[in-house]
Amino acid sequence: TPRVFSGIQPSGNLHLGNYLGALKRFAEAQDRGTETLYCMVDLHAVTVWQEPADLTRATRELTAGFIASGLDPTRSILFNQSQVAEHSQLAWVFNCVARMGWMQRMTQFKDKAGKNAQNASLGLFAYPALMAADILAYHGTHVPVGEDQKQHIELSRDIAMKFNHDYGVEFFPLPEPVIEGAATRVMSLRDGTKKMSKSDPSDMSRINLTDNADAISRKIRKARTDPEPLPMDAKGLEDRPEARNLVNIYAALADMSVDAVMAEAGGQPFSVFKPRLADLAVDRLAPISTEMKRLMRDEVAIDTILADGAARARAIAAPILRRTYDIMGMVGAP
Ligand code: TYM
């Protein structure tokens, strides 16, 4: 049976890329009736320094972002990673399965560690093994993510395969990355060749889920573009990264295909297309921002949702970890 698992780091600045590439699609999976678990991956966040008070706030804000995006804590299991010890325990097992060479190939590690990789935390290097543990502690089969996580999910498959092979079992499923829709890689509004990211120093490069209607609209109207009107069809977007990005965002927000957007908007100058996109974005995103702010006023309610989710998550993960240890020959209580 399919079981969907995915996670987001509580590291602040939740943005439009996280919404279109992840949250919106998480809600769609839930609404299709699949079993869904979604995790605020605080243990991943601390692979780089986090001020404790910021981590606390970002975890609650992310939880509010999930709920405001349509995730229902009674239909999906919403929880934070550190509350379910099985993630860390299985991660250790996978640290012993994964090979140094596999980890060294991870492009995200190379990007995040930068030139001075000797000074990166050991946790940052082991990050993808913890991701594999997140998914496989639940025997997760489908993992909705943005394009940037594809390599990590493939590594999870390699880890599952090697564990099964080494111990001669068919225990862990091979999780599949689900990377679908028009906006699996939302680009910066300042530079169409760079991914929209939480860590971009320019706030104008991204739409934050906490932005109000004014900010959303201003950022879209000021988004960088080339001077030409939109082409007549999707093919004409190929070497125009900024135009393509705005069309992709429009398509994803409107639940339309890129071809359908081009049929409607092809040939329009940006002076016409941008205000339309700004209206659509305000219509879809401003209510999320308002709802997040409302939810954030009741921290106890948020913490209760996370604690309840953690208890339900643990009930699934604990027997899978116990079985993993048994397969490996770890002695447990009779
Ligand atoms: P994170 O926190 O960086 O991002 C969360 C999700 O948002 C997607 N995303 C984007 N999608 C489209 N366009 C963008 N510009 C954009 N930026 C981010 C990401 O692809 C991701 O789906 N390692 C993961 C979190 C994680 C995880 C997991 C995911 C931990 N354990 C297990 C799946 C399964 C991460 O750092 O995502």
Tab-separated table of C-alpha atoms and ligand atoms in Angstrom:
chain	number	residue	atom	x	y	z
A	1	THR	CA	0.000	0.000	0.000
A	2	PRO	CA	1.251	3.471	-0.822
A	3	ARG	CA	2.383	5.643	2.051
A	4	VAL	CA	3.443	9.223	1.406
A	5	PHE	CA	6.221	10.791	3.467
A	6	SER	CA	7.895	14.154	3.088
A	7	GLY	CA	9.602	16.804	5.180
A	8	ILE	CA	10.506	20.476	5.293
A	9	GLN	CA	13.238	22.136	7.346
A	10	PRO	CA	12.102	24.629	9.970
A	11	SER	CA	14.783	27.112	9.058
A	12	GLY	CA	12.674	30.215	8.467
A	13	ASN	CA	11.539	32.110	5.352
A	14	LEU	CA	9.057	29.546	4.091
A	15	HIS	CA	8.537	30.645	0.473
A	16	LEU	CA	6.572	30.179	-2.729
A	17	GLY	CA	8.962	27.418	-3.884
A	18	ASN	CA	8.220	25.440	-0.722
A	19	TYR	CA	4.515	26.025	-1.257
A	20	LEU	CA	4.275	25.056	-4.939
A	21	GLY	CA	7.016	22.413	-4.883
A	22	ALA	CA	5.933	20.824	-1.622
A	23	LEU	CA	3.060	22.042	0.608
A	24	LYS	CA	0.403	22.402	-2.085
A	25	ARG	CA	1.246	18.951	-3.404
A	26	PHE	CA	1.289	17.495	0.115
A	27	ALA	CA	-2.301	18.694	0.521
A	28	GLU	CA	-3.267	17.166	-2.826
A	29	ALA	CA	-1.884	13.773	-1.774
A	30	GLN	CA	-3.827	14.010	1.488
A	31	ASP	CA	-7.012	14.945	-0.361
A	32	ARG	CA	-6.660	11.933	-2.646
A	33	GLY	CA	-7.041	9.847	0.506
A	34	THR	CA	-3.524	8.377	0.605
A	35	GLU	CA	-1.933	7.840	3.999
A	36	THR	CA	0.300	10.882	4.501
A	37	LEU	CA	3.017	11.744	7.018
A	38	TYR	CA	4.705	15.138	6.987
A	39	CYS	CA	7.600	16.107	9.160
A	40	MET	CA	9.176	19.345	10.362
A	41	VAL	CA	12.769	18.147	10.123
A	42	ASP	CA	14.373	20.013	13.016
A	43	LEU	CA	17.264	17.533	13.224
A	44	HIS	CA	18.118	18.372	9.622
A	45	ALA	CA	17.888	22.095	10.325
A	46	VAL	CA	20.583	21.912	13.020
A	47	THR	CA	23.155	20.497	10.588
A	48	VAL	CA	23.915	24.215	10.255
A	49	TRP	CA	23.771	26.582	13.237
A	50	GLN	CA	20.282	27.570	14.432
A	51	GLU	CA	19.623	29.971	17.280
A	52	PRO	CA	17.429	27.944	19.682
A	53	ALA	CA	14.702	30.588	19.892
A	54	ASP	CA	14.640	30.863	16.086
A	55	LEU	CA	14.328	27.102	15.696
A	56	THR	CA	11.385	27.021	18.096
A	57	ARG	CA	9.626	29.817	16.267
A	58	ALA	CA	10.371	28.414	12.813
A	59	THR	CA	9.034	24.990	13.812
A	60	ARG	CA	5.732	26.475	14.959
A	61	GLU	CA	5.546	28.763	11.954
A	62	LEU	CA	6.164	25.851	9.588
A	63	THR	CA	3.437	23.847	11.306
A	64	ALA	CA	1.090	26.816	10.876
A	65	GLY	CA	2.174	26.944	7.212
A	66	PHE	CA	1.224	23.297	6.737
A	67	ILE	CA	-2.219	23.790	8.219
A	68	ALA	CA	-2.833	27.061	6.382
A	69	SER	CA	-1.889	25.264	3.139
A	70	GLY	CA	-4.697	22.756	3.635
A	71	LEU	CA	-3.065	20.004	5.676
A	72	ASP	CA	-5.481	18.612	8.192
A	73	PRO	CA	-3.810	17.180	11.316
A	74	THR	CA	-6.562	14.610	11.661
A	75	ARG	CA	-6.082	13.245	8.128
A	76	SER	CA	-2.289	13.673	7.863
A	77	ILE	CA	0.253	12.945	10.557
A	78	LEU	CA	2.080	16.233	11.225
A	79	PHE	CA	5.000	16.143	13.642
A	80	ASN	CA	8.532	17.299	14.303
A	81	GLN	CA	11.386	14.910	13.730
A	82	SER	CA	13.195	15.220	17.069
A	83	GLN	CA	10.086	13.950	18.900
A	84	VAL	CA	10.284	10.556	17.217
A	85	ALA	CA	13.598	9.002	18.282
A	86	GLU	CA	13.292	6.259	15.656
A	87	HIS	CA	14.496	8.723	13.005
A	88	SER	CA	17.858	9.136	14.748
A	89	GLN	CA	18.104	5.463	15.595
A	90	LEU	CA	17.489	4.272	12.051
A	91	ALA	CA	19.782	7.029	10.746
A	92	TRP	CA	22.644	5.443	12.672
A	93	VAL	CA	21.944	2.109	11.002
A	94	PHE	CA	21.943	3.824	7.620
A	95	ASN	CA	25.197	5.629	8.425
A	96	CYS	CA	26.636	2.133	8.547
A	97	VAL	CA	25.001	1.117	5.252
A	98	ALA	CA	25.763	4.222	3.155
A	99	ARG	CA	29.274	4.558	1.713
A	100	MET	CA	31.501	7.625	2.028
A	101	GLY	CA	31.756	7.765	-1.748
A	102	TRP	CA	27.972	7.976	-2.144
A	103	MET	CA	27.773	10.883	0.258
A	104	GLN	CA	30.657	12.700	-1.405
A	105	ARG	CA	28.705	12.814	-4.644
A	106	MET	CA	25.786	14.756	-3.110
A	107	THR	CA	25.596	18.118	-4.871
A	108	GLN	CA	23.669	19.735	-2.020
A	109	PHE	CA	26.472	18.928	0.420
A	110	LYS	CA	29.013	20.414	-1.966
A	111	ASP	CA	26.884	23.565	-2.372
A	112	LYS	CA	26.146	23.980	1.325
A	113	ALA	CA	29.606	23.133	2.608
A	114	GLY	CA	31.196	25.478	0.084
A	115	LYS	CA	34.956	25.780	-0.253
A	116	ASN	CA	35.734	25.020	3.360
A	117	ALA	CA	34.198	21.532	3.580
A	118	GLN	CA	36.565	20.624	6.452
A	119	ASN	CA	34.621	23.019	8.608
A	120	ALA	CA	31.160	21.623	7.757
A	121	SER	CA	29.430	19.604	10.474
A	122	LEU	CA	29.551	15.823	10.285
A	123	GLY	CA	25.749	16.020	10.417
A	124	LEU	CA	25.641	18.000	7.177
A	125	PHE	CA	27.627	15.248	5.484
A	126	ALA	CA	25.366	12.507	6.897
A	127	TYR	CA	22.203	14.521	6.123
A	128	PRO	CA	20.946	12.233	3.323
A	129	ALA	CA	21.201	9.119	5.523
A	130	LEU	CA	18.883	10.798	8.036
A	131	MET	CA	16.532	11.583	5.156
A	132	ALA	CA	16.514	7.923	4.177
A	133	ALA	CA	15.688	7.067	7.797
A	134	ASP	CA	12.827	9.602	7.814
A	135	ILE	CA	11.183	7.897	4.867
A	136	LEU	CA	12.043	4.279	5.586
A	137	ALA	CA	11.134	4.340	9.295
A	138	TYR	CA	7.561	4.305	7.939
A	139	HIS	CA	8.222	2.133	4.899
A	140	GLY	CA	7.327	5.252	2.914
A	141	THR	CA	6.791	4.564	-0.774
A	142	HIS	CA	6.106	7.971	-2.336
A	143	VAL	CA	8.006	11.156	-1.591
A	144	PRO	CA	6.662	14.412	-3.037
A	145	VAL	CA	9.537	16.899	-3.306
A	146	GLY	CA	10.900	19.694	-5.470
A	147	GLU	CA	13.525	18.888	-8.070
A	148	ASP	CA	16.427	19.801	-5.779
A	149	GLN	CA	15.744	16.755	-3.566
A	150	LYS	CA	15.812	14.156	-6.341
A	151	GLN	CA	19.398	13.068	-5.738
A	152	HIS	CA	18.688	12.562	-2.030
A	153	ILE	CA	15.682	10.341	-2.695
A	154	GLU	CA	17.739	8.301	-5.128
A	155	LEU	CA	20.291	7.823	-2.365
A	156	SER	CA	17.487	6.601	-0.082
A	157	ARG	CA	16.705	3.969	-2.680
A	158	ASP	CA	20.370	2.930	-2.794
A	159	ILE	CA	20.454	2.641	0.997
A	160	ALA	CA	17.247	0.558	1.068
A	161	MET	CA	18.587	-1.659	-1.699
A	162	LYS	CA	21.952	-2.215	-0.033
A	163	PHE	CA	20.353	-3.003	3.346
A	164	ASN	CA	18.008	-5.526	1.723
A	165	HIS	CA	20.874	-7.044	-0.241
A	166	ASP	CA	23.402	-7.218	2.611
A	167	TYR	CA	20.931	-8.885	4.990
A	168	GLY	CA	19.234	-10.972	2.318
A	169	VAL	CA	15.765	-9.596	3.037
A	170	GLU	CA	13.049	-7.737	1.182
A	171	PHE	CA	12.294	-5.418	4.029
A	172	PHE	CA	12.590	-1.792	2.971
A	173	PRO	CA	10.597	-0.610	-0.051
A	174	LEU	CA	12.415	1.535	-2.622
A	175	PRO	CA	10.853	4.995	-2.189
A	176	GLU	CA	9.925	6.904	-5.316
A	177	PRO	CA	10.465	10.626	-5.714
A	178	VAL	CA	7.271	12.300	-6.925
A	179	ILE	CA	8.288	15.437	-8.795
A	180	GLU	CA	5.273	16.639	-10.727
A	181	GLY	CA	3.600	19.796	-11.938
A	182	ALA	CA	4.675	23.122	-13.378
A	183	ALA	CA	6.564	24.394	-10.349
A	184	THR	CA	8.977	21.732	-9.095
A	185	ARG	CA	11.768	24.274	-9.430
A	186	VAL	CA	10.614	27.827	-8.707
A	187	MET	CA	13.336	30.328	-9.551
A	188	SER	CA	14.401	33.572	-7.870
A	189	LEU	CA	12.376	36.625	-8.898
A	190	ARG	CA	15.680	38.523	-9.276
A	191	ASP	CA	17.570	35.946	-11.340
A	192	GLY	CA	15.828	33.284	-13.427
A	193	THR	CA	18.863	31.011	-13.348
A	194	LYS	CA	18.934	30.732	-9.527
A	195	LYS	CA	16.550	28.678	-7.404
A	196	MET	CA	14.188	30.589	-5.105
A	197	SER	CA	15.732	29.958	-1.683
A	198	LYS	CA	15.318	30.777	2.005
A	199	SER	CA	18.921	31.854	2.244
A	200	ASP	CA	18.963	34.397	-0.601
A	201	PRO	CA	19.943	37.712	1.060
A	202	SER	CA	17.490	39.612	-1.151
A	203	ASP	CA	13.945	39.468	0.200
A	204	MET	CA	12.748	40.617	-3.242
A	205	SER	CA	14.020	37.327	-4.700
A	206	ARG	CA	11.259	35.328	-3.037
A	207	ILE	CA	7.633	35.497	-1.955
A	208	ASN	CA	7.443	34.455	1.677
A	209	LEU	CA	4.330	32.628	2.820
A	210	THR	CA	4.053	35.287	5.531
A	211	ASP	CA	4.039	38.187	3.013
A	212	ASN	CA	0.877	40.291	2.959
A	213	ALA	CA	-1.051	41.172	-0.198
A	214	ASP	CA	0.961	44.362	-0.797
A	215	ALA	CA	4.307	42.623	-0.575
A	216	ILE	CA	3.201	39.747	-2.826
A	217	SER	CA	1.938	42.115	-5.470
A	218	ARG	CA	4.977	44.438	-5.304
A	219	LYS	CA	7.468	41.555	-5.589
A	220	ILE	CA	5.748	40.206	-8.697
A	221	ARG	CA	5.455	43.594	-10.365
A	222	LYS	CA	9.172	44.220	-9.706
A	223	ALA	CA	10.281	40.728	-10.764
A	224	ARG	CA	13.089	40.824	-13.266
A	225	THR	CA	12.141	39.980	-16.861
A	226	ASP	CA	13.487	40.481	-20.356
A	227	PRO	CA	11.830	43.254	-22.407
A	228	GLU	CA	10.006	41.040	-24.950
A	229	PRO	CA	6.317	40.130	-24.642
A	230	LEU	CA	5.503	36.526	-23.757
A	231	PRO	CA	6.063	34.130	-26.673
A	232	MET	CA	3.084	32.478	-28.365
A	233	ASP	CA	3.760	28.984	-26.995
A	234	ALA	CA	5.673	27.014	-24.343
A	235	LYS	CA	8.518	26.260	-26.734
A	236	GLY	CA	9.292	29.983	-26.938
A	237	LEU	CA	9.981	29.996	-23.177
A	238	GLU	CA	12.940	27.652	-23.443
A	239	ASP	CA	15.755	30.188	-23.396
A	240	ARG	CA	13.862	32.838	-21.396
A	241	PRO	CA	14.294	31.732	-17.762
A	242	GLU	CA	12.520	34.701	-16.123
A	243	ALA	CA	9.493	34.520	-18.419
A	244	ARG	CA	9.320	30.771	-18.019
A	245	ASN	CA	9.455	31.062	-14.242
A	246	LEU	CA	6.524	33.498	-14.099
A	247	VAL	CA	4.466	31.335	-16.463
A	248	ASN	CA	5.244	28.232	-14.391
A	249	ILE	CA	4.199	30.048	-11.222
A	250	TYR	CA	0.972	31.153	-12.900
A	251	ALA	CA	0.224	27.627	-14.087
A	252	ALA	CA	0.858	26.078	-10.679
A	253	LEU	CA	-1.175	28.678	-8.778
A	254	ALA	CA	-4.070	28.435	-11.242
A	255	ASP	CA	-3.919	24.615	-11.474
A	256	MET	CA	-3.501	24.908	-15.242
A	257	SER	CA	-1.024	23.319	-17.630
A	258	VAL	CA	1.704	25.555	-19.041
A	259	ASP	CA	0.196	25.035	-22.507
A	260	ALA	CA	-3.184	26.257	-21.294
A	261	VAL	CA	-1.597	29.368	-19.763
A	262	MET	CA	0.239	30.077	-23.019
A	263	ALA	CA	-2.954	29.636	-25.026
A	264	GLU	CA	-4.468	32.365	-22.888
A	265	ALA	CA	-1.536	34.695	-22.227
A	266	GLY	CA	0.809	34.105	-25.205
A	267	GLY	CA	1.884	37.405	-26.783
A	268	GLN	CA	1.003	39.532	-23.757
A	269	PRO	CA	3.562	42.133	-22.652
A	270	PHE	CA	4.675	41.862	-19.021
A	271	SER	CA	2.796	45.091	-18.298
A	272	VAL	CA	-0.359	43.017	-18.815
A	273	PHE	CA	0.758	39.593	-17.621
A	274	LYS	CA	2.409	40.665	-14.351
A	275	PRO	CA	-0.671	42.392	-12.872
A	276	ARG	CA	-2.728	39.304	-13.726
A	277	LEU	CA	-0.167	37.073	-12.042
A	278	ALA	CA	-0.006	39.445	-9.059
A	279	ASP	CA	-3.811	39.259	-8.642
A	280	LEU	CA	-3.790	35.486	-8.867
A	281	ALA	CA	-0.913	35.199	-6.374
A	282	VAL	CA	-2.617	37.523	-3.892
A	283	ASP	CA	-5.853	35.590	-4.291
A	284	ARG	CA	-4.142	32.248	-3.550
A	285	LEU	CA	-1.425	33.251	-1.094
A	286	ALA	CA	-2.718	36.127	1.032
A	287	PRO	CA	-5.307	33.900	2.789
A	288	ILE	CA	-2.498	31.478	3.714
A	289	SER	CA	-0.476	34.283	5.250
A	290	THR	CA	-3.505	35.532	7.223
A	291	GLU	CA	-4.306	32.045	8.463
A	292	MET	CA	-0.686	31.413	9.494
A	293	LYS	CA	-0.667	34.578	11.576
A	294	ARG	CA	-3.941	33.554	13.217
A	295	LEU	CA	-2.657	30.055	14.042
A	296	MET	CA	0.619	31.444	15.406
A	297	ARG	CA	-1.299	33.219	18.150
A	298	ASP	CA	-2.020	29.881	19.858
A	299	GLU	CA	1.314	28.155	20.418
A	300	VAL	CA	-0.156	25.593	22.794
A	301	ALA	CA	-2.563	24.420	20.101
A	302	ILE	CA	0.321	24.021	17.633
A	303	ASP	CA	2.484	22.141	20.117
A	304	THR	CA	-0.450	19.848	20.894
A	305	ILE	CA	-0.900	19.030	17.206
A	306	LEU	CA	2.805	18.168	16.929
A	307	ALA	CA	2.758	16.007	20.063
A	308	ASP	CA	-0.299	14.113	18.846
A	309	GLY	CA	1.298	13.615	15.415
A	310	ALA	CA	4.512	12.371	17.026
A	311	ALA	CA	2.629	9.755	19.048
A	312	ARG	CA	0.906	8.459	15.915
A	313	ALA	CA	4.176	8.490	13.958
A	314	ARG	CA	5.977	6.579	16.715
A	315	ALA	CA	3.322	3.875	16.671
A	316	ILE	CA	4.222	3.167	13.031
A	317	ALA	CA	7.991	3.598	13.273
A	318	ALA	CA	8.720	1.646	16.491
A	319	PRO	CA	7.854	-1.843	15.179
A	320	ILE	CA	9.725	-1.151	11.922
A	321	LEU	CA	12.850	-0.192	13.871
A	322	ARG	CA	12.509	-3.237	16.129
A	323	ARG	CA	12.250	-5.475	13.078
A	324	THR	CA	15.310	-3.757	11.554
A	325	TYR	CA	17.327	-4.480	14.699
A	326	ASP	CA	16.130	-8.101	14.673
A	327	ILE	CA	17.247	-8.527	11.066
A	328	MET	CA	20.670	-7.173	12.055
A	329	GLY	CA	20.975	-9.511	15.025
A	330	MET	CA	20.642	-6.934	17.796
A	331	VAL	CA	19.449	-8.676	20.959
A	332	GLY	CA	16.262	-7.249	22.459
A	333	ALA	CA	13.955	-8.076	25.354
A	334	PRO	CA	12.503	-11.598	25.041
B	1	TYM	P1	13.751	22.005	2.199
B	1	TYM	O1	13.344	22.315	3.587
B	1	TYM	O2	14.958	22.687	1.644
B	1	TYM	O3	12.572	22.269	1.198
B	1	TYM	C1	11.278	21.726	1.438
B	1	TYM	C2	10.622	21.312	0.144
B	1	TYM	O4	10.486	22.451	-0.727
B	1	TYM	C3	11.050	22.140	-1.985
B	1	TYM	N1	11.628	23.359	-2.557
B	1	TYM	C4	11.330	23.849	-3.756
B	1	TYM	N2	10.468	23.425	-4.714
B	1	TYM	C5	10.367	24.156	-5.834
B	1	TYM	N3	11.087	25.295	-6.058
B	1	TYM	C6	11.970	25.762	-5.132
B	1	TYM	N4	12.656	26.880	-5.344
B	1	TYM	C7	12.108	25.028	-3.913
B	1	TYM	N5	12.866	25.189	-2.797
B	1	TYM	C8	12.553	24.169	-1.981
B	1	TYM	C9	12.105	21.094	-1.705
B	1	TYM	O5	12.413	20.338	-2.858
B	1	TYM	C10	11.429	20.268	-0.642
B	1	TYM	O6	10.542	19.328	-1.217
B	1	TYM	N6	16.069	17.637	2.776
B	1	TYM	C11	14.757	18.239	2.608
B	1	TYM	C12	13.801	17.946	3.743
B	1	TYM	C13	13.653	16.508	4.091
B	1	TYM	C14	12.913	15.533	3.370
B	1	TYM	C15	13.026	14.334	4.111
B	1	TYM	C16	12.174	15.566	2.191
B	1	TYM	C17	14.152	15.881	5.192
B	1	TYM	N7	13.795	14.601	5.194
B	1	TYM	C18	12.441	13.145	3.696
B	1	TYM	C19	11.574	14.367	1.782
B	1	TYM	C20	11.711	13.194	2.518
B	1	TYM	C21	14.948	19.742	2.512
B	1	TYM	O7	15.947	20.282	2.926
B	1	TYM	O8	13.904	20.420	2.024
